[in-house]
Amino acid sequence: MRLVLVGPPGAGKGTQAQFIASNLSIPKISTGDIFRANVSGGTDLGKLAKTYMDRGDLVPDEVTIAMVRDRLSEDDAQDGFLLDGFPRNVAQAEILRDMLKDWGLALDLVLELVVDDDEVVRRLAGRRTCSQCGRIWHVDFDDKKDDRCDACGGTLFQRDDDKEETVRHRLEVYQQQTAPLVSYYAAEQILVGVDATGPVEEVTRRAMDAIRPYMA
Ligand SMILES: [Zn+2]
């Protein structure tokens, strides 16, 4: 099974990627993990990527793509994989398609985790971080009424990343980048949307139900 997982910030994509990959016994391949592995392993691509990151620049597409190619060539990815965080745009999707085609392969399915913006804002903007132990609480899910950490008594605060304005901006950026990607995969007829609201296990169950018909 060769899968791509897409979804907005706050959709629980990382968690779902883990569960789905483990259910299917395939590796979860995220661009974050690939970057870290290349940089800490001191590969040529890692060194190259680091020169950009050290300057605070974005790592160019070619470098990311070369890392993805290397990762997909590894033994554990030969019977399938779940990609998380790649492709990010239509250009990368086309390169991935050609890469797989060269190997006589193709994607089986693209799963889109669907959560509406207000729900994402509720999830992320409700987070409060403990200034002392770093633990994260949620005003609704943990029914947090005061600004004290129940674990250590520290003061809770809202990280800038979790402020409603920032969350809405991240959602806008995501929509701009991802809407064309989602349309691209819809046109390829391999896109399936999964309702990502509700408990984690329920979302995983829905995802597995959506995947099953595509399994060989
Ligand atoms: Zn604390």
Short mmCIF file of C-alpha atoms and ligand atoms in Angstrom, two decimals:
data_model
loop_
_atom_site.label_atom_id
_atom_site.label_comp_id
_atom_site.label_asym_id
_atom_site.label_seq_id
_atom_site.Cartn_x
_atom_site.Cartn_y
_atom_site.Cartn_z
CA MET A 1 0.00 0.00 0.00
CA ARG A 2 1.48 3.33 -1.08
CA LEU A 3 -0.21 6.19 0.69
CA VAL A 4 0.02 9.92 1.12
CA LEU A 5 -1.63 11.60 4.11
CA VAL A 6 -2.65 15.25 3.95
CA GLY A 7 -4.44 17.39 6.50
CA PRO A 8 -4.39 20.83 8.11
CA PRO A 9 -2.44 21.71 11.25
CA GLY A 10 -4.39 20.48 14.26
CA ALA A 11 -5.98 17.55 12.39
CA GLY A 12 -3.91 15.00 14.33
CA LYS A 13 -2.02 14.00 11.19
CA GLY A 14 1.16 12.84 12.96
CA THR A 15 -0.79 10.59 15.33
CA GLN A 16 -2.97 9.15 12.58
CA ALA A 17 0.07 8.58 10.34
CA GLN A 18 1.61 6.50 13.13
CA PHE A 19 -1.52 4.38 13.73
CA ILE A 20 -2.37 3.84 10.06
CA ALA A 21 1.22 2.89 9.16
CA SER A 22 1.39 0.47 12.06
CA ASN A 23 -1.99 -1.08 11.15
CA LEU A 24 -0.75 -1.62 7.59
CA SER A 25 2.77 -2.71 8.65
CA ILE A 26 4.37 -0.09 6.43
CA PRO A 27 6.88 2.63 7.39
CA LYS A 28 5.64 6.12 8.16
CA ILE A 29 7.89 8.46 6.24
CA SER A 30 7.74 12.11 7.25
CA THR A 31 9.90 14.84 5.81
CA GLY A 32 10.79 15.95 9.34
CA ASP A 33 12.18 12.48 10.15
CA ILE A 34 14.06 12.29 6.84
CA PHE A 35 15.65 15.69 7.47
CA ARG A 36 16.73 14.81 10.98
CA ALA A 37 18.10 11.42 9.87
CA ASN A 38 20.17 12.99 7.06
CA VAL A 39 21.49 15.83 9.18
CA SER A 40 22.37 13.67 12.21
CA GLY A 41 23.76 10.93 9.93
CA GLY A 42 25.96 13.52 8.21
CA THR A 43 24.99 12.43 4.68
CA ASP A 44 25.96 14.67 1.76
CA LEU A 45 22.32 15.73 1.40
CA GLY A 46 22.13 16.35 5.14
CA LYS A 47 25.22 18.58 5.02
CA LEU A 48 23.79 20.44 2.04
CA ALA A 49 20.41 20.90 3.76
CA LYS A 50 22.16 22.14 6.88
CA THR A 51 23.93 24.96 5.01
CA TYR A 52 20.49 26.33 4.11
CA MET A 53 18.96 25.77 7.53
CA ASP A 54 21.93 27.40 9.29
CA ARG A 55 21.35 30.52 7.20
CA GLY A 56 17.66 30.39 8.07
CA ASP A 57 16.76 29.65 4.43
CA LEU A 58 14.27 27.10 3.16
CA VAL A 59 15.83 23.86 1.96
CA PRO A 60 15.34 23.82 -1.82
CA ASP A 61 12.89 21.35 -3.36
CA GLU A 62 15.64 19.39 -5.16
CA VAL A 63 17.32 18.56 -1.86
CA THR A 64 14.07 17.47 -0.22
CA ILE A 65 13.17 15.39 -3.28
CA ALA A 66 16.59 13.70 -3.34
CA MET A 67 16.16 12.79 0.34
CA VAL A 68 12.68 11.39 -0.30
CA ARG A 69 14.02 9.37 -3.23
CA ASP A 70 16.78 7.89 -1.05
CA ARG A 71 14.32 7.06 1.70
CA LEU A 72 11.82 5.41 -0.65
CA SER A 73 14.66 3.29 -2.07
CA GLU A 74 15.35 1.70 1.32
CA ASP A 75 14.40 -1.95 1.92
CA ASP A 76 11.57 -1.35 4.38
CA ALA A 77 9.69 0.87 1.88
CA GLN A 78 9.60 -1.68 -0.94
CA ASP A 79 6.21 -3.13 -0.02
CA GLY A 80 4.60 0.20 0.73
CA PHE A 81 4.85 3.39 2.73
CA LEU A 82 2.85 6.22 4.19
CA LEU A 83 4.15 9.67 3.29
CA ASP A 84 3.48 12.49 5.74
CA GLY A 85 4.47 16.04 4.79
CA PHE A 86 5.39 15.24 1.20
CA PRO A 87 4.34 16.17 -1.43
CA ARG A 88 3.48 19.69 -0.33
CA ASN A 89 2.49 21.09 -3.71
CA VAL A 90 1.50 19.97 -7.21
CA ALA A 91 5.07 20.27 -8.56
CA GLN A 92 6.31 17.85 -5.90
CA ALA A 93 3.32 15.55 -6.55
CA GLU A 94 4.26 15.34 -10.22
CA ILE A 95 7.87 14.56 -9.34
CA LEU A 96 6.73 11.84 -6.93
CA ARG A 97 4.49 10.36 -9.64
CA ASP A 98 7.39 10.26 -12.12
CA MET A 99 9.76 8.84 -9.51
CA LEU A 100 7.37 5.98 -8.74
CA LYS A 101 6.65 5.46 -12.43
CA ASP A 102 10.39 4.97 -13.06
CA TRP A 103 10.20 2.11 -10.57
CA GLY A 104 7.02 0.73 -12.17
CA LEU A 105 4.95 1.89 -9.22
CA ALA A 106 2.16 4.33 -8.43
CA LEU A 107 0.39 5.74 -5.38
CA ASP A 108 -2.63 3.70 -4.30
CA LEU A 109 -4.38 6.33 -2.28
CA VAL A 110 -4.25 9.85 -0.87
CA LEU A 111 -6.09 10.29 2.42
CA GLU A 112 -7.21 13.77 3.35
CA LEU A 113 -8.03 14.37 7.00
CA VAL A 114 -10.96 16.76 6.96
CA VAL A 115 -11.58 19.11 9.89
CA ASP A 116 -13.29 22.47 9.59
CA ASP A 117 -11.37 25.62 10.52
CA ASP A 118 -13.40 26.42 13.63
CA GLU A 119 -12.71 22.96 15.05
CA VAL A 120 -8.96 23.39 14.40
CA VAL A 121 -9.07 26.78 16.13
CA ARG A 122 -10.96 25.25 19.07
CA ARG A 123 -8.34 22.47 19.35
CA LEU A 124 -5.23 24.60 19.02
CA ALA A 125 -6.30 27.93 20.54
CA GLY A 126 -7.57 26.08 23.62
CA ARG A 127 -4.09 24.79 24.45
CA ARG A 128 -2.31 26.15 27.52
CA THR A 129 1.32 25.34 28.26
CA CYS A 130 2.81 25.11 31.75
CA SER A 131 5.64 27.61 32.12
CA GLN A 132 7.32 25.31 34.64
CA CYS A 133 7.04 21.67 33.45
CA GLY A 134 5.97 22.26 29.82
CA ARG A 135 2.88 20.09 30.10
CA ILE A 136 0.01 21.05 27.79
CA TRP A 137 -3.55 21.38 29.04
CA HIS A 138 -6.73 22.17 27.12
CA VAL A 139 -9.37 24.62 28.33
CA ASP A 140 -12.23 22.44 26.99
CA PHE A 141 -10.86 18.89 26.87
CA ASP A 142 -9.24 19.11 30.31
CA ASP A 143 -11.96 21.44 31.60
CA LYS A 144 -9.25 23.85 32.67
CA LYS A 145 -10.81 26.79 34.47
CA ASP A 146 -7.80 28.32 36.23
CA ASP A 147 -4.30 29.10 34.94
CA ARG A 148 -2.45 26.67 37.22
CA CYS A 149 -0.84 23.41 36.16
CA ASP A 150 -2.50 20.47 37.95
CA ALA A 151 0.77 18.55 37.81
CA CYS A 152 3.24 21.05 39.27
CA GLY A 153 1.33 24.21 40.18
CA GLY A 154 3.16 26.27 37.53
CA THR A 155 1.48 29.11 35.65
CA LEU A 156 -0.15 28.26 32.34
CA PHE A 157 0.25 30.44 29.28
CA GLN A 158 -0.81 30.40 25.62
CA ARG A 159 2.06 29.92 23.16
CA ASP A 160 2.17 32.41 20.25
CA ASP A 161 1.74 29.44 17.87
CA ASP A 162 -1.55 28.60 19.57
CA LYS A 163 -3.05 32.11 19.41
CA GLU A 164 -6.23 32.19 17.34
CA GLU A 165 -4.81 34.75 14.90
CA THR A 166 -1.71 32.60 14.27
CA VAL A 167 -3.78 29.44 13.91
CA ARG A 168 -6.09 31.13 11.36
CA HIS A 169 -3.06 32.35 9.43
CA ARG A 170 -1.51 28.84 9.37
CA LEU A 171 -4.84 27.49 8.11
CA GLU A 172 -4.90 30.06 5.31
CA VAL A 173 -1.36 29.16 4.26
CA TYR A 174 -2.30 25.48 4.36
CA GLN A 175 -5.40 26.04 2.20
CA GLN A 176 -3.43 28.02 -0.36
CA GLN A 177 -0.73 25.35 -0.64
CA THR A 178 -2.88 22.29 -0.34
CA ALA A 179 -6.10 23.08 -2.18
CA PRO A 180 -4.39 22.65 -5.60
CA LEU A 181 -2.72 19.43 -4.38
CA VAL A 182 -6.05 18.02 -3.23
CA SER A 183 -7.65 18.94 -6.61
CA TYR A 184 -4.73 17.28 -8.40
CA TYR A 185 -5.24 13.99 -6.55
CA ALA A 186 -9.02 14.24 -6.93
CA ALA A 187 -8.49 14.46 -10.70
CA GLU A 188 -6.23 11.38 -10.49
CA GLN A 189 -9.15 9.69 -8.70
CA ILE A 190 -7.07 8.50 -5.76
CA LEU A 191 -8.28 11.04 -3.18
CA VAL A 192 -10.45 9.99 -0.25
CA GLY A 193 -11.57 12.36 2.52
CA VAL A 194 -11.81 11.14 6.10
CA ASP A 195 -13.74 12.99 8.80
CA ALA A 196 -11.06 13.74 11.39
CA THR A 197 -13.35 14.96 14.18
CA GLY A 198 -14.03 12.87 17.27
CA PRO A 199 -11.83 10.49 19.27
CA VAL A 200 -8.45 9.46 17.84
CA GLU A 201 -9.39 5.73 17.65
CA GLU A 202 -12.57 6.55 15.78
CA VAL A 203 -10.68 8.62 13.20
CA THR A 204 -8.21 5.73 12.72
CA ARG A 205 -11.13 3.32 12.26
CA ARG A 206 -12.68 5.61 9.62
CA ALA A 207 -9.32 5.90 7.87
CA MET A 208 -8.88 2.12 7.82
CA ASP A 209 -12.42 1.70 6.45
CA ALA A 210 -11.54 4.15 3.69
CA ILE A 211 -8.26 2.36 2.89
CA ARG A 212 -9.60 -1.21 2.85
CA PRO A 213 -11.27 -1.10 -0.62
CA TYR A 214 -7.94 0.00 -2.14
CA MET A 215 -5.92 -2.83 -0.65
CA ALA A 216 -4.80 -5.43 -3.17
ZN ZN B 1 3.42 22.07 35.21
#
